Coordinates of C-alpha atoms and ligand atoms in Angstrom, one line a residue:
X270 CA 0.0 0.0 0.0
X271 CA 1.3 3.6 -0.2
X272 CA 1.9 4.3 3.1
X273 CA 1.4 8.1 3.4
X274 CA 3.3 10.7 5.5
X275 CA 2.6 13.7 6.8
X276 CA 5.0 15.7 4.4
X277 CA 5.1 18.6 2.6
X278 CA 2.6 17.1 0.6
X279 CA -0.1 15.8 3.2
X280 CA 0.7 18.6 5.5
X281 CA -2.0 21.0 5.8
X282 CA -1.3 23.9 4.0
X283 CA -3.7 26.9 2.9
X284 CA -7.1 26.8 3.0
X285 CA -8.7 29.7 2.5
X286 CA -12.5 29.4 2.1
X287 CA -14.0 31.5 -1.2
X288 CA -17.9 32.0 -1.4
X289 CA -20.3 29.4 -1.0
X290 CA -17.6 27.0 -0.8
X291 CA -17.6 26.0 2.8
X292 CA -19.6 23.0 3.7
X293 CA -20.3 21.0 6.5
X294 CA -17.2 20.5 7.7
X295 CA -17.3 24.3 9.6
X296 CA -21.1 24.3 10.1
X297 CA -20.7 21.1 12.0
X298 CA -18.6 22.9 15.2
X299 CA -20.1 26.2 14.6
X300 CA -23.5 25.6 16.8
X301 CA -22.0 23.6 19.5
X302 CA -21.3 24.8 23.4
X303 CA -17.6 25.5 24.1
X304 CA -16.8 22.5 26.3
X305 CA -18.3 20.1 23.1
X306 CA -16.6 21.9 20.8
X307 CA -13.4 21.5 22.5
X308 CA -14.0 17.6 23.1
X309 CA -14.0 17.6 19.6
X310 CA -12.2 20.2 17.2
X311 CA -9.3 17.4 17.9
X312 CA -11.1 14.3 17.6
X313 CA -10.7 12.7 13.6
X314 CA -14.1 11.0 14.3
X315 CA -16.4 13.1 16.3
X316 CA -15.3 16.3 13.8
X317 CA -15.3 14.9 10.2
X318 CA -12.9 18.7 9.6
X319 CA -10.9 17.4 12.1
X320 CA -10.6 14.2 10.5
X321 CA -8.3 15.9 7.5
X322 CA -5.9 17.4 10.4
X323 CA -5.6 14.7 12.8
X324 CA -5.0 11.3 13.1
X325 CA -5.6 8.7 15.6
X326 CA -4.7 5.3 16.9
X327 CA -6.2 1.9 17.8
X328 CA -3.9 -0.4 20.2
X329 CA -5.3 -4.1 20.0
X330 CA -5.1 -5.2 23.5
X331 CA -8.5 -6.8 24.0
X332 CA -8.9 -10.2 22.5
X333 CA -12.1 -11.7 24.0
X334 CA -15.7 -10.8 23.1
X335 CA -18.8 -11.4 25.0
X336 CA -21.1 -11.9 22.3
X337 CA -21.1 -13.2 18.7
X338 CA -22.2 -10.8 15.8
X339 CA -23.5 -12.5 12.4
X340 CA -20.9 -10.2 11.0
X341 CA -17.8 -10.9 12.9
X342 CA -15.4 -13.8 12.6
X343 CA -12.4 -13.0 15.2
X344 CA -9.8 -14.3 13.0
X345 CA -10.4 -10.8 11.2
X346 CA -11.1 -7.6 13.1
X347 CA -14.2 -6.6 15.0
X348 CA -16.3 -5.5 12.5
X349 CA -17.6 -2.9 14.3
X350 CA -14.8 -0.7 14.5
X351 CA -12.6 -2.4 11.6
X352 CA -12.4 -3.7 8.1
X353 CA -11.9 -7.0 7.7
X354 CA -8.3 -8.1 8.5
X355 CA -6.1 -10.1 10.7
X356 CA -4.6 -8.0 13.8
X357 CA -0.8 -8.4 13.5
X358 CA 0.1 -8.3 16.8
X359 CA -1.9 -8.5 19.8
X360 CA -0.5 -6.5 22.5
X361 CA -0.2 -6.3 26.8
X362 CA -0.7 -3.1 28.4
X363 CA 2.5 -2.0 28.7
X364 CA 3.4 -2.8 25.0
X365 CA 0.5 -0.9 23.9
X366 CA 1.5 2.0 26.4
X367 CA 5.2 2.1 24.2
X368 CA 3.6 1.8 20.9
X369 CA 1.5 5.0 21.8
X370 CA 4.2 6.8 23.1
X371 CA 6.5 5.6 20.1
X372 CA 3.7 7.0 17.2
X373 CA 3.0 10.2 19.2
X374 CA 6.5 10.8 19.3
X375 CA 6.4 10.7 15.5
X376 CA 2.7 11.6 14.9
X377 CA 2.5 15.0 16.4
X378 CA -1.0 15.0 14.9
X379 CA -2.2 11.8 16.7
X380 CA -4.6 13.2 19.2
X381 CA -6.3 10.4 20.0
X382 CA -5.5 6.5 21.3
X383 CA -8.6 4.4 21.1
X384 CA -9.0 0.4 22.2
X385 CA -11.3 -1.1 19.8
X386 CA -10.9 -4.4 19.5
X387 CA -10.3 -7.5 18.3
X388 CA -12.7 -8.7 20.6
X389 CA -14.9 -6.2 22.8
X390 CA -12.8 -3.9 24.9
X391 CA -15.4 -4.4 28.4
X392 CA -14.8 -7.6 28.4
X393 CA -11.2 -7.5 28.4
X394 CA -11.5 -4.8 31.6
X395 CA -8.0 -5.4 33.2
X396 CA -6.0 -4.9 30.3
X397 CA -8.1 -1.8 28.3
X398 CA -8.0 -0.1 32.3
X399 CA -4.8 -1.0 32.4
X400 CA -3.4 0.7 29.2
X401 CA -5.4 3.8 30.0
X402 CA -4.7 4.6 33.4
X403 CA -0.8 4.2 32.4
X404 CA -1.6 6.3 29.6
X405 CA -3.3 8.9 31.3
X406 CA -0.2 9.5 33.5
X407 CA 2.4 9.2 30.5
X408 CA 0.6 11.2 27.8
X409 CA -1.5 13.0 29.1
X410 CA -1.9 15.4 26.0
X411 CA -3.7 12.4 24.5
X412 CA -7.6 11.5 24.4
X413 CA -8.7 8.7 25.2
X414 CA -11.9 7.0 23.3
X415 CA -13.1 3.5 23.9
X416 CA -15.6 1.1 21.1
X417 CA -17.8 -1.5 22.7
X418 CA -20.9 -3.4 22.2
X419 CA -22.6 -2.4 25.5
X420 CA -22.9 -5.4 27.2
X421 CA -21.0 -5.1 30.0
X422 CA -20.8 -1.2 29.6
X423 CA -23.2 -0.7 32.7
X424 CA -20.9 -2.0 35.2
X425 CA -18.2 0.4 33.6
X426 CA -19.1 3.6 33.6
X427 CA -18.1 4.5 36.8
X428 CA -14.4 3.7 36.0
X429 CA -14.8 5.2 32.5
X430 CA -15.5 8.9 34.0
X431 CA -12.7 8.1 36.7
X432 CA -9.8 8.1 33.6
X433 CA -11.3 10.7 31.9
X434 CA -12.3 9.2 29.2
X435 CA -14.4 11.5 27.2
X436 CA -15.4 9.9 24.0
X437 CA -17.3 6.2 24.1
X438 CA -19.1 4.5 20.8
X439 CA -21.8 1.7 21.5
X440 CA -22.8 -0.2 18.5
X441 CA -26.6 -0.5 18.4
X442 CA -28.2 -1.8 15.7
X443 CA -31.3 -2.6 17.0
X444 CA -34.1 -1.7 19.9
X445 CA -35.8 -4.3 18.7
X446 CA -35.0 -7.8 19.8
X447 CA -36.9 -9.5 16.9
X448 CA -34.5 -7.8 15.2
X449 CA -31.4 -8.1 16.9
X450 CA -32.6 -12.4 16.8
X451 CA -31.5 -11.8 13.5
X452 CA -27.9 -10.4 13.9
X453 CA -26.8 -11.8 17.4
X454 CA -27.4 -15.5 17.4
X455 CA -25.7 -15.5 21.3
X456 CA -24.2 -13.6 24.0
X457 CA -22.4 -14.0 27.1
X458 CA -23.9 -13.2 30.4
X459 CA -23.9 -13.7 34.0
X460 CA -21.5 -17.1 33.3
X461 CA -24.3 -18.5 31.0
X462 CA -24.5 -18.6 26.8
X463 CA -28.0 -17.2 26.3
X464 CA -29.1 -17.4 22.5
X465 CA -32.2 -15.9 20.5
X466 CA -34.7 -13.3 21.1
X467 CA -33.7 -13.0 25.0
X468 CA -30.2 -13.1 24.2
X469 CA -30.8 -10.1 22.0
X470 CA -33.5 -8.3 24.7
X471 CA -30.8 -8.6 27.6
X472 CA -27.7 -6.9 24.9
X473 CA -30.4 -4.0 23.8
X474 CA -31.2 -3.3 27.4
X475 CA -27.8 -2.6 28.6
X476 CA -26.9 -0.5 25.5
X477 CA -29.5 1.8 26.2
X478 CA -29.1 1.7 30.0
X479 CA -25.1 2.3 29.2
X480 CA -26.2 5.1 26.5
X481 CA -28.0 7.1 29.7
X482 CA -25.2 6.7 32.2
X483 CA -22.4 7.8 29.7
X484 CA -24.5 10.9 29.0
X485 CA -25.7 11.5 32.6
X486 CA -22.0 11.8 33.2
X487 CA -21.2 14.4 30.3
X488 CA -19.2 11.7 28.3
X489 CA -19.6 11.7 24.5
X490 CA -21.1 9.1 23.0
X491 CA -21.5 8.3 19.4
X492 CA -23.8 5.5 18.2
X493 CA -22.5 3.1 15.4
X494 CA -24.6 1.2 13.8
X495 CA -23.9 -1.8 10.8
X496 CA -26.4 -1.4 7.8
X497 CA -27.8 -5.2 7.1
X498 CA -30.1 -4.8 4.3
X499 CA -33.2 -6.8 4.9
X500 CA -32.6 -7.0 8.3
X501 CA -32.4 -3.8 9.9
X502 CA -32.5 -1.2 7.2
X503 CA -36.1 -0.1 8.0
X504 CA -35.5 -0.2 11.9
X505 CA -32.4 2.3 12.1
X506 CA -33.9 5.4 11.9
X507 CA -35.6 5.0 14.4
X508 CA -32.6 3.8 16.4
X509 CA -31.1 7.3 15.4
X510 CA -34.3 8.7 16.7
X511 CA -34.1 6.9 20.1
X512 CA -30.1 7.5 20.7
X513 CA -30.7 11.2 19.9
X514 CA -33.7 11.3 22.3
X515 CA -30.7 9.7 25.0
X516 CA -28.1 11.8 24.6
X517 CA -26.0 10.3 22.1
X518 CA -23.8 13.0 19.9
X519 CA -23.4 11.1 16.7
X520 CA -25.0 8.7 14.7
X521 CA -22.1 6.5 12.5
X522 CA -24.2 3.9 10.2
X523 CA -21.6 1.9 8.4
X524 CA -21.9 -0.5 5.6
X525 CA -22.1 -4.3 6.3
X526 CA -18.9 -6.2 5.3
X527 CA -19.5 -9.2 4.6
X528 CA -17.4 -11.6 2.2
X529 CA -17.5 -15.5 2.0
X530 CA -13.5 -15.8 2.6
X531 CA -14.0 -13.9 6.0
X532 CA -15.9 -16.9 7.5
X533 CA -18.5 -15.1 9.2
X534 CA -22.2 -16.6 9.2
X535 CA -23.7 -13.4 6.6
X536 CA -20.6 -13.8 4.4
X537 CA -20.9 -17.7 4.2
X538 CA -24.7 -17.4 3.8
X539 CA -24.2 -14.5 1.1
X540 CA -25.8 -12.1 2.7
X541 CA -25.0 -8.6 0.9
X542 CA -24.0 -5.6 1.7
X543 CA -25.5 -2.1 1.4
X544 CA -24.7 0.1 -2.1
X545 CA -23.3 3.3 -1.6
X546 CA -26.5 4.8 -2.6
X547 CA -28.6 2.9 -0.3
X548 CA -25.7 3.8 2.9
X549 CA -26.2 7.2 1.4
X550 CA -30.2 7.3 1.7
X551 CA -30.0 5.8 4.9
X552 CA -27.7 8.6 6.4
X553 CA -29.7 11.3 4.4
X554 CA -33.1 10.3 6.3
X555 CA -31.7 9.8 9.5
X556 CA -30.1 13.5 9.6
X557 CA -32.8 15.5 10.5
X558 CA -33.1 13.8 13.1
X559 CA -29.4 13.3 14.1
X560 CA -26.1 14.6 13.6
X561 CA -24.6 11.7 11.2
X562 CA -20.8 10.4 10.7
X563 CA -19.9 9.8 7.4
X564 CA -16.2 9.7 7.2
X565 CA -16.0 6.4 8.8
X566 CA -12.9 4.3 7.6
X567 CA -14.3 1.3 9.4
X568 CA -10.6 0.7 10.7
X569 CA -8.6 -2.1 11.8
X570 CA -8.2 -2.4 15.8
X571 CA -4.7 -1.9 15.5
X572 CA -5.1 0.9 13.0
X573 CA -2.5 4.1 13.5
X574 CA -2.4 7.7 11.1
X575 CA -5.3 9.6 9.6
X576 CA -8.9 8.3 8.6
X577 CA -8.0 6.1 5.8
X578 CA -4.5 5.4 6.0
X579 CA -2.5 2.4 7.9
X580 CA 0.7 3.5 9.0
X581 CA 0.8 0.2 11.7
X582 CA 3.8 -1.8 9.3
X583 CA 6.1 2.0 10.8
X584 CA 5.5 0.6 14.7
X585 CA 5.5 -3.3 15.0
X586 CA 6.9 -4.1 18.5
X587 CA 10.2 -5.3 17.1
X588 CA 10.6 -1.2 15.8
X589 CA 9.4 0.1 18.6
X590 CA 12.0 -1.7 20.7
X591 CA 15.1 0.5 18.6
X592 CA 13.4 3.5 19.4
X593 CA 15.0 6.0 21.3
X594 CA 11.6 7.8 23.0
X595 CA 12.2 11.1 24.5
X596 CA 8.1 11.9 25.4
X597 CA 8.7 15.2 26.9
X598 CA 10.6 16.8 24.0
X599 CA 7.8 15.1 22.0
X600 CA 5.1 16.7 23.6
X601 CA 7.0 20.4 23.4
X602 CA 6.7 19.3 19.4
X603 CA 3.0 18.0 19.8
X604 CA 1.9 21.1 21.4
X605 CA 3.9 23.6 18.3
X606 CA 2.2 21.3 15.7
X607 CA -1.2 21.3 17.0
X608 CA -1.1 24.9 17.7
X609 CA -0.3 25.4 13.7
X610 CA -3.2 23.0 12.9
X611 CA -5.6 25.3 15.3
X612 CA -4.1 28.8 14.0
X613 CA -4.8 27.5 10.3
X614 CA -8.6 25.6 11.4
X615 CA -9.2 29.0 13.0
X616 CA -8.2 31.3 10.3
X617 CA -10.2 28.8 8.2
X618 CA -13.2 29.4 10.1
X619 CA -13.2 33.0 10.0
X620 CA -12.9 33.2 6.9
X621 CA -16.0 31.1 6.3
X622 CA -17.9 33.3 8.8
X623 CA -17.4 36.2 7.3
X624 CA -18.6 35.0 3.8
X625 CA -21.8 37.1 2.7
X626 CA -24.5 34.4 1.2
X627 CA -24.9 35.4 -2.5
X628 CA -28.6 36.5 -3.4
X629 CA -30.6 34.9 -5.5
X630 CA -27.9 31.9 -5.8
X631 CA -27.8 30.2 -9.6
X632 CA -30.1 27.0 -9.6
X633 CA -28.7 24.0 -10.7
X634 CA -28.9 20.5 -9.4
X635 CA -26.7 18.9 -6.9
X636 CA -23.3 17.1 -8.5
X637 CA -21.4 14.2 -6.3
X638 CA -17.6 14.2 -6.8
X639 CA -14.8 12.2 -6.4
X640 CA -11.6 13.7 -4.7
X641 CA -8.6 11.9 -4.6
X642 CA -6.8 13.6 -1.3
X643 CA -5.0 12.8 2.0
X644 CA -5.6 15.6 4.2
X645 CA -7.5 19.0 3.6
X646 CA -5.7 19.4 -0.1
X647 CA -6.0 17.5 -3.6
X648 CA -2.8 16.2 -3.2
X649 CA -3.1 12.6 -4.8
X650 CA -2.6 11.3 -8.1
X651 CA -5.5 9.2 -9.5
X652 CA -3.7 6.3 -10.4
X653 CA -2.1 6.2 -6.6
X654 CA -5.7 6.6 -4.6
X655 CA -6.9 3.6 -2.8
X656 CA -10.0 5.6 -1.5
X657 CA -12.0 8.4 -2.5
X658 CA -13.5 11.1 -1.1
X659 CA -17.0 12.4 -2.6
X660 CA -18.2 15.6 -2.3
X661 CA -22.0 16.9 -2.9
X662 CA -21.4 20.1 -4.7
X663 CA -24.6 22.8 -4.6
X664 CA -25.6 26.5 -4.4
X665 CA -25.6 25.7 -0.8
X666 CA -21.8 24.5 -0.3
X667 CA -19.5 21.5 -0.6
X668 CA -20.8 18.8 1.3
X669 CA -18.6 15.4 2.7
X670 CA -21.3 12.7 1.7
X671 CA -18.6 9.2 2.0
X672 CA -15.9 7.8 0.5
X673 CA -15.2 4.9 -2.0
X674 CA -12.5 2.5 -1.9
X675 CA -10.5 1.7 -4.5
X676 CA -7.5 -0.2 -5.7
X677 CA -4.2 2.0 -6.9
X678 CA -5.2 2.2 -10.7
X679 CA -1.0 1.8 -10.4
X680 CA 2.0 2.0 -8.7
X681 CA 3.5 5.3 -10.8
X682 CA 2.7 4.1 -14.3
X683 CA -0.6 4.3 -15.6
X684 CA 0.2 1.7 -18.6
X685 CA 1.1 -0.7 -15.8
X686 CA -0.2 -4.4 -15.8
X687 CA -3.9 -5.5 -15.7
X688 CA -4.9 -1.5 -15.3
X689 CA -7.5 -1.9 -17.4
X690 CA -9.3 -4.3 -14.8
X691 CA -8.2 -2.0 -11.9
X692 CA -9.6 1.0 -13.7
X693 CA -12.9 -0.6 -14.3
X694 CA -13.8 -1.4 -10.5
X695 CA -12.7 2.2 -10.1
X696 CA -15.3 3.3 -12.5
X697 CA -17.8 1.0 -10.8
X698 CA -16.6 2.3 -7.1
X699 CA -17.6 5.7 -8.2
X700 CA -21.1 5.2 -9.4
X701 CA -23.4 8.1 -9.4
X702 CA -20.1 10.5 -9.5
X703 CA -19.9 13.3 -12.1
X704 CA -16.1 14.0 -11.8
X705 CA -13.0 12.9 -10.5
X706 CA -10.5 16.1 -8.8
X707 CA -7.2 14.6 -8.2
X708 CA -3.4 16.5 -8.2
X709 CA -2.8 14.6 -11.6
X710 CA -4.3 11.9 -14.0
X711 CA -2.7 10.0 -17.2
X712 CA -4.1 10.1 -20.6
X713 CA -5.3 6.8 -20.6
X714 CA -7.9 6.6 -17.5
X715 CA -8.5 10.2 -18.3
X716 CA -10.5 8.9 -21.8
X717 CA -11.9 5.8 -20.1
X718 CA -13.8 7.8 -17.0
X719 CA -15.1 10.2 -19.6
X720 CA -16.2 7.1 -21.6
X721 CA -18.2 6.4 -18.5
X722 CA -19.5 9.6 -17.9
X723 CA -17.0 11.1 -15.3
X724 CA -15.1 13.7 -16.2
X725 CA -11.9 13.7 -14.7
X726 CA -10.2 17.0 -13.6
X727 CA -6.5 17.3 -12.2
X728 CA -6.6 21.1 -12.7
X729 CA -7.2 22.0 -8.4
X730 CA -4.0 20.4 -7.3
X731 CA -2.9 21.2 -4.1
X732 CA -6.0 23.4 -3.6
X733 CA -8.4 23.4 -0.9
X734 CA -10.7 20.2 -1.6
X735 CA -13.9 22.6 -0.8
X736 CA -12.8 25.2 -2.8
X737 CA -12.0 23.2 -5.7
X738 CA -14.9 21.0 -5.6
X739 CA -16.7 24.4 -6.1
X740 CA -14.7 25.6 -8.8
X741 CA -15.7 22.8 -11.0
X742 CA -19.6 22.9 -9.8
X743 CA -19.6 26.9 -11.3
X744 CA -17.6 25.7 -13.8
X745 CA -20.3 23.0 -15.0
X746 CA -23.1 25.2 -14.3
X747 CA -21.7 28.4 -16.3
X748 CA -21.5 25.2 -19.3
X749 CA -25.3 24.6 -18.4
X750 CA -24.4 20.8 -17.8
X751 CA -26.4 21.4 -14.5
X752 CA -30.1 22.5 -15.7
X753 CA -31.1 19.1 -16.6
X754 CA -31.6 15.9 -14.1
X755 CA -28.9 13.5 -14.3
X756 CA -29.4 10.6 -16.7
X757 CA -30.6 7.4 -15.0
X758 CA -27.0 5.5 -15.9
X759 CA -24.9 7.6 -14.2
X760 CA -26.5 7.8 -10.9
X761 CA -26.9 4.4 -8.2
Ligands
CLF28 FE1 -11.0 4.6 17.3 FE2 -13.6 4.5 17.2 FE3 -12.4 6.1 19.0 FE4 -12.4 6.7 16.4 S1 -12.3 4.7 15.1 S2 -12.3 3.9 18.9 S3 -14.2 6.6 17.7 S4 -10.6 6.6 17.8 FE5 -13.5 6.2 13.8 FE6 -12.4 4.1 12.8 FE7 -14.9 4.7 12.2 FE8 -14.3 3.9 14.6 S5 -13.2 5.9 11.7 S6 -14.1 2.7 12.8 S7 -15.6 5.6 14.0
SF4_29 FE1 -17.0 -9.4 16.8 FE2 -17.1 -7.0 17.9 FE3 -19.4 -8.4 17.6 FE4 -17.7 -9.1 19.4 S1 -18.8 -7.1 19.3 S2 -18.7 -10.4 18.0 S3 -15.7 -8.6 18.4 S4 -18.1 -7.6 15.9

């Protein structure tokens, strides 16, 4: 994989914010209290601006899990809180505790160590409490975020608020336990395997009873929640309804994984996943009611870097042992680093407050785009992206709707080996996109995406992605390419 860095070329750079171009990403901050906003301005999943910035890491010191998911086979991650993909090294504690230090030391933009897995960090207690309150002590510059399924959360909280742990996600994907019958065929409780509909009743009751406590306490919570179609695709709006109504801050649907080679029960009984349209839909209708997440990487539980990217091959245990760790200097770095980051975020929002709306803004239908980007620029050739970003482009703004993954078109050649194939999933990944923005694209996939009715365009490089994805919306309603509804074939 290209392993990215934070260079000169990922770095944040400029970002000014030109008329109508400023999306979500600002508007999402803008109307929250000061002590929420500060809980997350830093946080690469509770802020989907933040997640261009700042990167975070998952230590995998929690083997065990205390129920069985339909979607999870352990020999791969937790599938709540990671793709599909073994864990290469499970850690102790204190190994965890030296990794963190080791990729903060090098990471001045990892702001955040979370335990997610492989197996369901409450019911591995000792060892997740273990790495925190250590970590607490030793970095304290760093939050602290924790995933679980719920069950045992209940009997937690209490020791949650004590390390200050500010951010928690519960995976709920059902109130319902006809419902949940479907997705948890058994879980773990009070010494005894309980199966079925009361298995499922017990699990739901001490999500939402966990869901209360966390929020009674002032702790974050966000809500994730796996899209099954047929199974709970009706019911989860009105799980977003119910979270909100409790408390929770975010609302993360994520797409069902679920291949045949993983093992797990869906993938062996070919249960499919969601389209990107249908994930989009979903989120779409459950806004109003709820603030949604839709940058989700669905990351591996030892994951480390930015939203997207898996820098964990820079800090297996063996490299960590030759490093030479001096944490305090570190920290004086941290601190200059994130201060740049919040001088250019805050220049970046003042820009976009002081824009004037424009009057009687041009009409013109909504355009979905493809940015190929690591960070807040358009920094990434086409034929190197292994993930997309897409953009809804409008009179009212840029908006972050999801990303696509992708497999590298090539590795620095696009003439290279079985492209053709390559390209074609591409062009299949970005269904229902009108344009490709990336720093630079080669002749050949340039014809073939406009053969398929996306036109590519490597003419923003290194520019804002907001800005840019404007630029080529005016661009394509000045042409009056926007006045007409989009032909059926290009959209999901
Ligand atoms: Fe990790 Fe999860 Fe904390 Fe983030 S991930 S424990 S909240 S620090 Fe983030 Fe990864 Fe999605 Fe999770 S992108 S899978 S939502
Ligand atoms: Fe797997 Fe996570 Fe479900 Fe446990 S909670 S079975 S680890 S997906």
């Amino acid at each position: 994989m290209d392993l990215p860095v934070v260079s000169e070329e990922t770095a944040p750079k400029k970002s000014g914010c030109s008329a109508g171009s400023c999306g979500s990403s600002d508007d999402q901050l803008g109307h929250l209290a000061d002590d929420i906003r500060q809980k997350v301005q830093d946080h690469p999943c509770y802020s989907e601006e933040a997640h261009h910035y700042f990167a975070r890491m998952h230590v995998a010191v929690a083997p065990a899990c205390n129920i069985q998911c339909h979607y999870c086979n352990r020999k791969y991650d937790c599938a709540n809180e990671s793709r599909p993909g073994v864990v290469s090294e499970l850690m102790t504690p204190a190994q965890a505790v030296k990794k963190t230090l080791a990729v903060a030391a090098t990471i001045p933009q990892m702001t955040v160590l979370g335990i997610a897995g492989p197996g369901d960090p409450l019911a591995n207690p000792e060892r997740t409490f273990a790495t925190f309150r250590e970590l607490a002590v030793k970095a304290p510059d760093i939050k602290l975020c924790v995933s679980t399924n719920g069950l045992s959360l209940p009997q937690h909280v209490d020791e949650l608020a004590k390390h200050n742990i500010d951010h928690v996600t519960i995976t709920i994907n059902c109130i319902d336990p006809d419902v949940g019958a479907q997705i948890y065929p058994w879980i773990f409780w009070n010494n005894t395997r309980i199966h079925g509909r009361e298995a499922a009743a017990i699990l739901i009751e001490q999500q939402q009873k966990g869901l209360e406590m966390l929020v009674a306490r002032g702790i974050l919570v966000k809500v994730n929640s796996v899209l099954i179609p047929g199974v709970n695709d009706q019911h989860l709006k009105e799980v977003s309804k119910v979270v909100k109504a409790k408390g929770a801050f975010l609302h993360n649907v994520m797409p069902l994984i679920a291949e045949a080679e993983h093992g797990t029960f869906y993938g062996v009984m070919g249960q499919r996943s969601p389209s990107p349209a249908e994930l989009k839909a979903l989120q779409d209708s459950c806004e109003g009611d709820m603030n949604m997440m839709r940058h989700c990487r669905q990351c591996r539980a030892d994951a480390v870097g930015l939203l997207g990217e898996d820098r964990g091959a820079e800090f297996t245990l063996d490299k960590i042992e030759q490093m030479d760790i001096d944490y305090e200097k570190a920290m004086e770095f941290r601190a200059e680093v994130r201060a740049g980051i919040q001088a250019e975020l805050d220049a970046k929002r003042a820009a976009a407050h002081n824009v004037v709306p424009i009057a009687n803004a041009p009409a013109g239908r909504p355009v979905l785009m493809a940015v190929a980007a690591k960070g807040p620029l358009i920094n990434v050739h086409f034929g190197h992206a292994r993930e997309f970003m897409v953009y809804e482009a409008s009179h009212s703004g840029a908006r972050f709707v999801g990303h696509r993954k992708a497999e590298s078109y090539c590795a620095g050649d696009e003439t290279c080996g079985d492209g053709e194939s390559v390209l074609d999933k591409t062009i299949q990944a970005l269904e229902g996109c009108e344009a490709v923005l990336c720093s630079k694209i080669g002749y050949e996939p340039w014809g073939t995406l406009e053969a398929a009715g996306i036109q590519p365009n490597g003419e923003h490089a290194m520019e804002p992605i907001e800005d840019a994805v404007m630029a080529v919306w005016r661009e394509m309603l000045a042409a009056g390419k926007l006045d007409a509804p989009l032909q059926a074939k290009k959209r999901a």
